[in-house]
mmCIF file of C-alpha atoms and ligand atoms in Angstrom:
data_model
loop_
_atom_site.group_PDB
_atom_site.id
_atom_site.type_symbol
_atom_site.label_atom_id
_atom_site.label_comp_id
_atom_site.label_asym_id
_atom_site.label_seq_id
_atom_site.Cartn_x
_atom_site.Cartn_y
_atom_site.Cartn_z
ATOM 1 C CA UNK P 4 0.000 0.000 0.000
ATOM 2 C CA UNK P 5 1.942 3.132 -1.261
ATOM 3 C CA UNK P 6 -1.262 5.286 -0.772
ATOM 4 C CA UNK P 7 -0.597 8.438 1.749
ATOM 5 C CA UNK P 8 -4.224 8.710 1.953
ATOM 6 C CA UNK P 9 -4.542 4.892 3.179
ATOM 7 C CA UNK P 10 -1.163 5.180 5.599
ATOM 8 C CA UNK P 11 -3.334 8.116 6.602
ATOM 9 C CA UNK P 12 -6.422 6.080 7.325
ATOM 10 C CA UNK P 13 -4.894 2.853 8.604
ATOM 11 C CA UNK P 14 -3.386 4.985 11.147
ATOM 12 C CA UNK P 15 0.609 4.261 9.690
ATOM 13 C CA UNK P 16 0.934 8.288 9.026
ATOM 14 C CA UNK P 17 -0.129 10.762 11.607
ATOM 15 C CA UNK P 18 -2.499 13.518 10.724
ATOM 16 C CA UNK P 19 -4.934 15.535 13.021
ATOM 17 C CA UNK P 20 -7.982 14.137 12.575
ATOM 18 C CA UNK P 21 -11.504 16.726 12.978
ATOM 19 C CA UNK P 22 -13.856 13.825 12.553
ATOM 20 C CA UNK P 23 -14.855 10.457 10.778
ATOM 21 C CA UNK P 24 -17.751 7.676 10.276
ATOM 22 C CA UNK P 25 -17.273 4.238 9.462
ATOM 23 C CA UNK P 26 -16.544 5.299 5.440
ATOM 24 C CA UNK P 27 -15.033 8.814 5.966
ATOM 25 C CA UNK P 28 -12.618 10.655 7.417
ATOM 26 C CA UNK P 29 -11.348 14.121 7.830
ATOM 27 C CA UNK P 30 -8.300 16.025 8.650
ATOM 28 C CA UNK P 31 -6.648 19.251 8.232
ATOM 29 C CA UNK P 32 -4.154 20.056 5.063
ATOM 30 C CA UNK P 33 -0.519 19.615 5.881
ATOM 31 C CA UNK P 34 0.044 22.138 3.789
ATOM 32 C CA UNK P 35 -3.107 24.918 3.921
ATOM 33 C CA UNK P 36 -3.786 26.955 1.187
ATOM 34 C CA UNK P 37 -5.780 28.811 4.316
ATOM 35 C CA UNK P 38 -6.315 28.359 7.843
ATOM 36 C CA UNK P 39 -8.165 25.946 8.517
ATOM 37 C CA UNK P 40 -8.300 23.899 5.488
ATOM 38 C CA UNK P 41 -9.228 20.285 5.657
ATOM 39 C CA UNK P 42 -10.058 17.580 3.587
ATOM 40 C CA UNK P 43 -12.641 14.394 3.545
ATOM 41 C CA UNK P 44 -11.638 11.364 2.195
ATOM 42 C CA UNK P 45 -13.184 8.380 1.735
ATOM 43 C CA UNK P 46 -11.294 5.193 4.050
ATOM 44 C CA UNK P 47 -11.651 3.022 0.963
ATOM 45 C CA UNK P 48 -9.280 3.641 -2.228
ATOM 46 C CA UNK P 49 -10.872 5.492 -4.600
ATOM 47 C CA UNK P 50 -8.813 7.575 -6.974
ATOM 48 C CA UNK P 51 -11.514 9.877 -8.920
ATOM 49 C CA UNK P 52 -14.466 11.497 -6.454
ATOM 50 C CA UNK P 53 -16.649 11.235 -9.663
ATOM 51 C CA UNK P 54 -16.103 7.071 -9.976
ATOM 52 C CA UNK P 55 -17.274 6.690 -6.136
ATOM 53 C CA UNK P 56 -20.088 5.465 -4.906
ATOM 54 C CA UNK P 57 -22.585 8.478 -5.214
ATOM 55 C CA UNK P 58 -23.648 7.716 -1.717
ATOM 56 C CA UNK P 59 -20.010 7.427 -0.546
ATOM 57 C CA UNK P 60 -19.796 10.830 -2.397
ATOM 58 C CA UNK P 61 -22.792 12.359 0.179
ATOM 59 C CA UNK P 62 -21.212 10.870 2.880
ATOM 60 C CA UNK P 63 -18.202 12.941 2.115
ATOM 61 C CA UNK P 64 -20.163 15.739 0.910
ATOM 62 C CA UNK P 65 -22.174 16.022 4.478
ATOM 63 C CA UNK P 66 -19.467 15.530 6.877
ATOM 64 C CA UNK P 67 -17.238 18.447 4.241
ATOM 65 C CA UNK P 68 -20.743 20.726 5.127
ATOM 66 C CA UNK P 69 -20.923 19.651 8.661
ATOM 67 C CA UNK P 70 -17.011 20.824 9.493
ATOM 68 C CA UNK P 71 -17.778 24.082 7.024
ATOM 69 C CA UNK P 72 -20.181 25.149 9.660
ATOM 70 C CA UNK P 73 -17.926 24.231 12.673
ATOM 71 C CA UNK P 74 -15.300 26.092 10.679
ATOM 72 C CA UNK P 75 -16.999 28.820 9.509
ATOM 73 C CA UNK P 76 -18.315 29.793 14.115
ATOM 74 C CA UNK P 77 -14.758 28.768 15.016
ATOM 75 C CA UNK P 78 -12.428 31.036 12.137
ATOM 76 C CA UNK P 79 -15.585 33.685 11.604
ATOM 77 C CA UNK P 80 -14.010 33.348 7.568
ATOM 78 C CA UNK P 81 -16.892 35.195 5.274
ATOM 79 C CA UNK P 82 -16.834 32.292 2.877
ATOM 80 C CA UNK P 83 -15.609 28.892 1.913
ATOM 81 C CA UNK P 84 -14.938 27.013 -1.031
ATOM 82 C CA UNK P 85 -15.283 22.959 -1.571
ATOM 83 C CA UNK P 86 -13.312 21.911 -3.719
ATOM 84 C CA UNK P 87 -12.310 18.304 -5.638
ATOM 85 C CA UNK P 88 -9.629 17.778 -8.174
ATOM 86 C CA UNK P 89 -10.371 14.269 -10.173
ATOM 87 C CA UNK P 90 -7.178 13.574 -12.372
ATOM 88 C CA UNK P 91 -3.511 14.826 -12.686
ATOM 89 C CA UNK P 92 -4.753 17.468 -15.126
ATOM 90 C CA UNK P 93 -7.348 19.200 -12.665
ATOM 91 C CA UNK P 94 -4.670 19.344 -10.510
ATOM 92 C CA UNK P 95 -5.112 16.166 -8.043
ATOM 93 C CA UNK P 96 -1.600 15.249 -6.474
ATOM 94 C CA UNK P 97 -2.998 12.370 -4.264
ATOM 95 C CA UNK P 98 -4.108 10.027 -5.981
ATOM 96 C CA UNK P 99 -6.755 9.095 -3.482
ATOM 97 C CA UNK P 100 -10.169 11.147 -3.599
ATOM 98 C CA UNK P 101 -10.599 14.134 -1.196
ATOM 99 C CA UNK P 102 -13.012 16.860 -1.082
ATOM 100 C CA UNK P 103 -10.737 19.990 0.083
ATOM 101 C CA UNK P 104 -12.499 22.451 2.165
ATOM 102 C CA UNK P 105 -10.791 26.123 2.053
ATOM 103 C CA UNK P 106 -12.187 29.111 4.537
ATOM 104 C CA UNK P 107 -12.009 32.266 2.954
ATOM 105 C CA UNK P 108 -11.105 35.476 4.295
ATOM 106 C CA UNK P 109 -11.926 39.196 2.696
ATOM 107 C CA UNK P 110 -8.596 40.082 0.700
ATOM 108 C CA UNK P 111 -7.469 37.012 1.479
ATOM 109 C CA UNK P 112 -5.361 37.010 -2.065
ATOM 110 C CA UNK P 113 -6.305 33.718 -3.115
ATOM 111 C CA UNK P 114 -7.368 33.665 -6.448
ATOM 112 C CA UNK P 115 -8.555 30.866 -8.803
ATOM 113 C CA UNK P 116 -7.078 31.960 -12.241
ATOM 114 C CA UNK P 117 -9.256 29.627 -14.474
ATOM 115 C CA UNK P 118 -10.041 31.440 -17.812
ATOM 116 C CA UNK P 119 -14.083 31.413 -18.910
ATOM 117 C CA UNK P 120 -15.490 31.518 -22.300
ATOM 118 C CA UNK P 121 -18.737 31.190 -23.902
ATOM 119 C CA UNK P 122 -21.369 28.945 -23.867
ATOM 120 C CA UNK P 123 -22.874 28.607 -27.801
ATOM 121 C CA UNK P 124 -26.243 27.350 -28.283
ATOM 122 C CA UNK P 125 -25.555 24.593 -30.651
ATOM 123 C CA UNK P 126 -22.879 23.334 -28.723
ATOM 124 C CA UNK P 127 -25.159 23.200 -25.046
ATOM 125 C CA UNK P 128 -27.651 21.735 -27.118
ATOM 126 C CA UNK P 129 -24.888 18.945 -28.689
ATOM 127 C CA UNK P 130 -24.028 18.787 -24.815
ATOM 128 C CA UNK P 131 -27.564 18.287 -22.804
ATOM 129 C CA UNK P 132 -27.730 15.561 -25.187
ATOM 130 C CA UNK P 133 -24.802 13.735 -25.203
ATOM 131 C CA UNK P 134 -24.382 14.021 -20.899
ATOM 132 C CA UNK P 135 -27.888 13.276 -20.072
ATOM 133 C CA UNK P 136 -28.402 10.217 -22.330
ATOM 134 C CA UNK P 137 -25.072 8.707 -20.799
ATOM 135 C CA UNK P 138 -26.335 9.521 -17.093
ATOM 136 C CA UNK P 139 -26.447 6.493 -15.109
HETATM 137 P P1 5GP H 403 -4.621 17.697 -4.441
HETATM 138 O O1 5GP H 403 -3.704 18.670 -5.098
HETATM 139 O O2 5GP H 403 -4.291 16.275 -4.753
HETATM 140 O O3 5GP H 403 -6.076 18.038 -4.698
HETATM 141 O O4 5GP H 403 -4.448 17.951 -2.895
HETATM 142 C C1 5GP H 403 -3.722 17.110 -2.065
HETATM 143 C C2 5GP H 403 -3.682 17.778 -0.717
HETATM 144 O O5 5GP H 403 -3.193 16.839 0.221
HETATM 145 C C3 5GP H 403 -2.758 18.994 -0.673
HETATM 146 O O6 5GP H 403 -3.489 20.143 -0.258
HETATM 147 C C4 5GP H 403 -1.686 18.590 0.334
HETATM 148 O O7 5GP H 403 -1.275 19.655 1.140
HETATM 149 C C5 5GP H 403 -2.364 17.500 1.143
HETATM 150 N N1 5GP H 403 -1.462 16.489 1.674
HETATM 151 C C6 5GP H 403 -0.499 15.813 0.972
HETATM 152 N N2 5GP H 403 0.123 14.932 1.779
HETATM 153 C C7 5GP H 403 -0.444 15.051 3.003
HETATM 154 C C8 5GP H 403 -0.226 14.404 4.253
HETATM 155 O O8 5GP H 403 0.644 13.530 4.425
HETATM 156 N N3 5GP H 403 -1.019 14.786 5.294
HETATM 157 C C9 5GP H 403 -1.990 15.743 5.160
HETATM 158 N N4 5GP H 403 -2.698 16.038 6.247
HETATM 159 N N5 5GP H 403 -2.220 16.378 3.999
HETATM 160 C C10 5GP H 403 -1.471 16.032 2.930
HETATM 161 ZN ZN1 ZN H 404 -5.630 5.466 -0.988
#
């Protein structure tokens, strides 16, 4: 087992642990992009968030909104943002799933610097279709 995640869970590697159920776990960032900023992982391997369970997914989704709360009374931060990177190219590290949760502060200075364009008709159209009749 070469996952840090796993070590994590198995209890081999320390972290400080805020919480966990029988499927999920959480503990703060080793290294925060804020204070404050934990993560929720599932205790079984799963690489991609989006190829878990869906109910695994709520699981982690609820405890991630449960700590936000917590967090949010004990850092009074005026926002939050959950966030999960699925693959190398979104920017996932760890190979092991985790749902990062980030307070925010006013003029904090973090910035996402992801570029936007513009949704064309045909193409949402092309899009609706080709999504929804692969939903399963
Ligand atoms: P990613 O870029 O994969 O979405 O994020 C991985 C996160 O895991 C990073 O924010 C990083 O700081 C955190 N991390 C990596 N190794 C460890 C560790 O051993 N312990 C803890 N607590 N966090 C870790
Ligand atoms: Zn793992």
């Amino acid at each position: 087992m070469s996952c840090i995640f796993c070590k994590i869970v198995a209890g081999e590697i320390p972290c400080h642990k805020l919480a966990e159920t029988a499927r999920v776990l959480a503990f703060l960032d080793i290294m925060p992009i804020a204070r404050g900023h934990l993560l929720v992982v599932p205790k079984q391997h799963v690489e991609l968030a989006y190829l878990a369970d869906p109910a695994l997914s709520g699981e982690m989704m609820s405890m991630a909104v449960q700590l936000g709360r917590a967090a949010q009374a004990a850092l009074q931060c005026a926002g939050m943002n959950f966030l999960l990177n699925c693959g190398a190219c979104a920017g996932q590290v760890v190979p092991h799933a985790h749902l990062h949760v980030v307070p925010r502060f006013v003029d904090d200075g973090i910035h996402w610097p992801w570029p936007q364009g513009s949704l064309v008709s045909e193409d949402a159209a092309a899009l609706v279709q080709a999504i929804t009749e692969r939903m399963r």
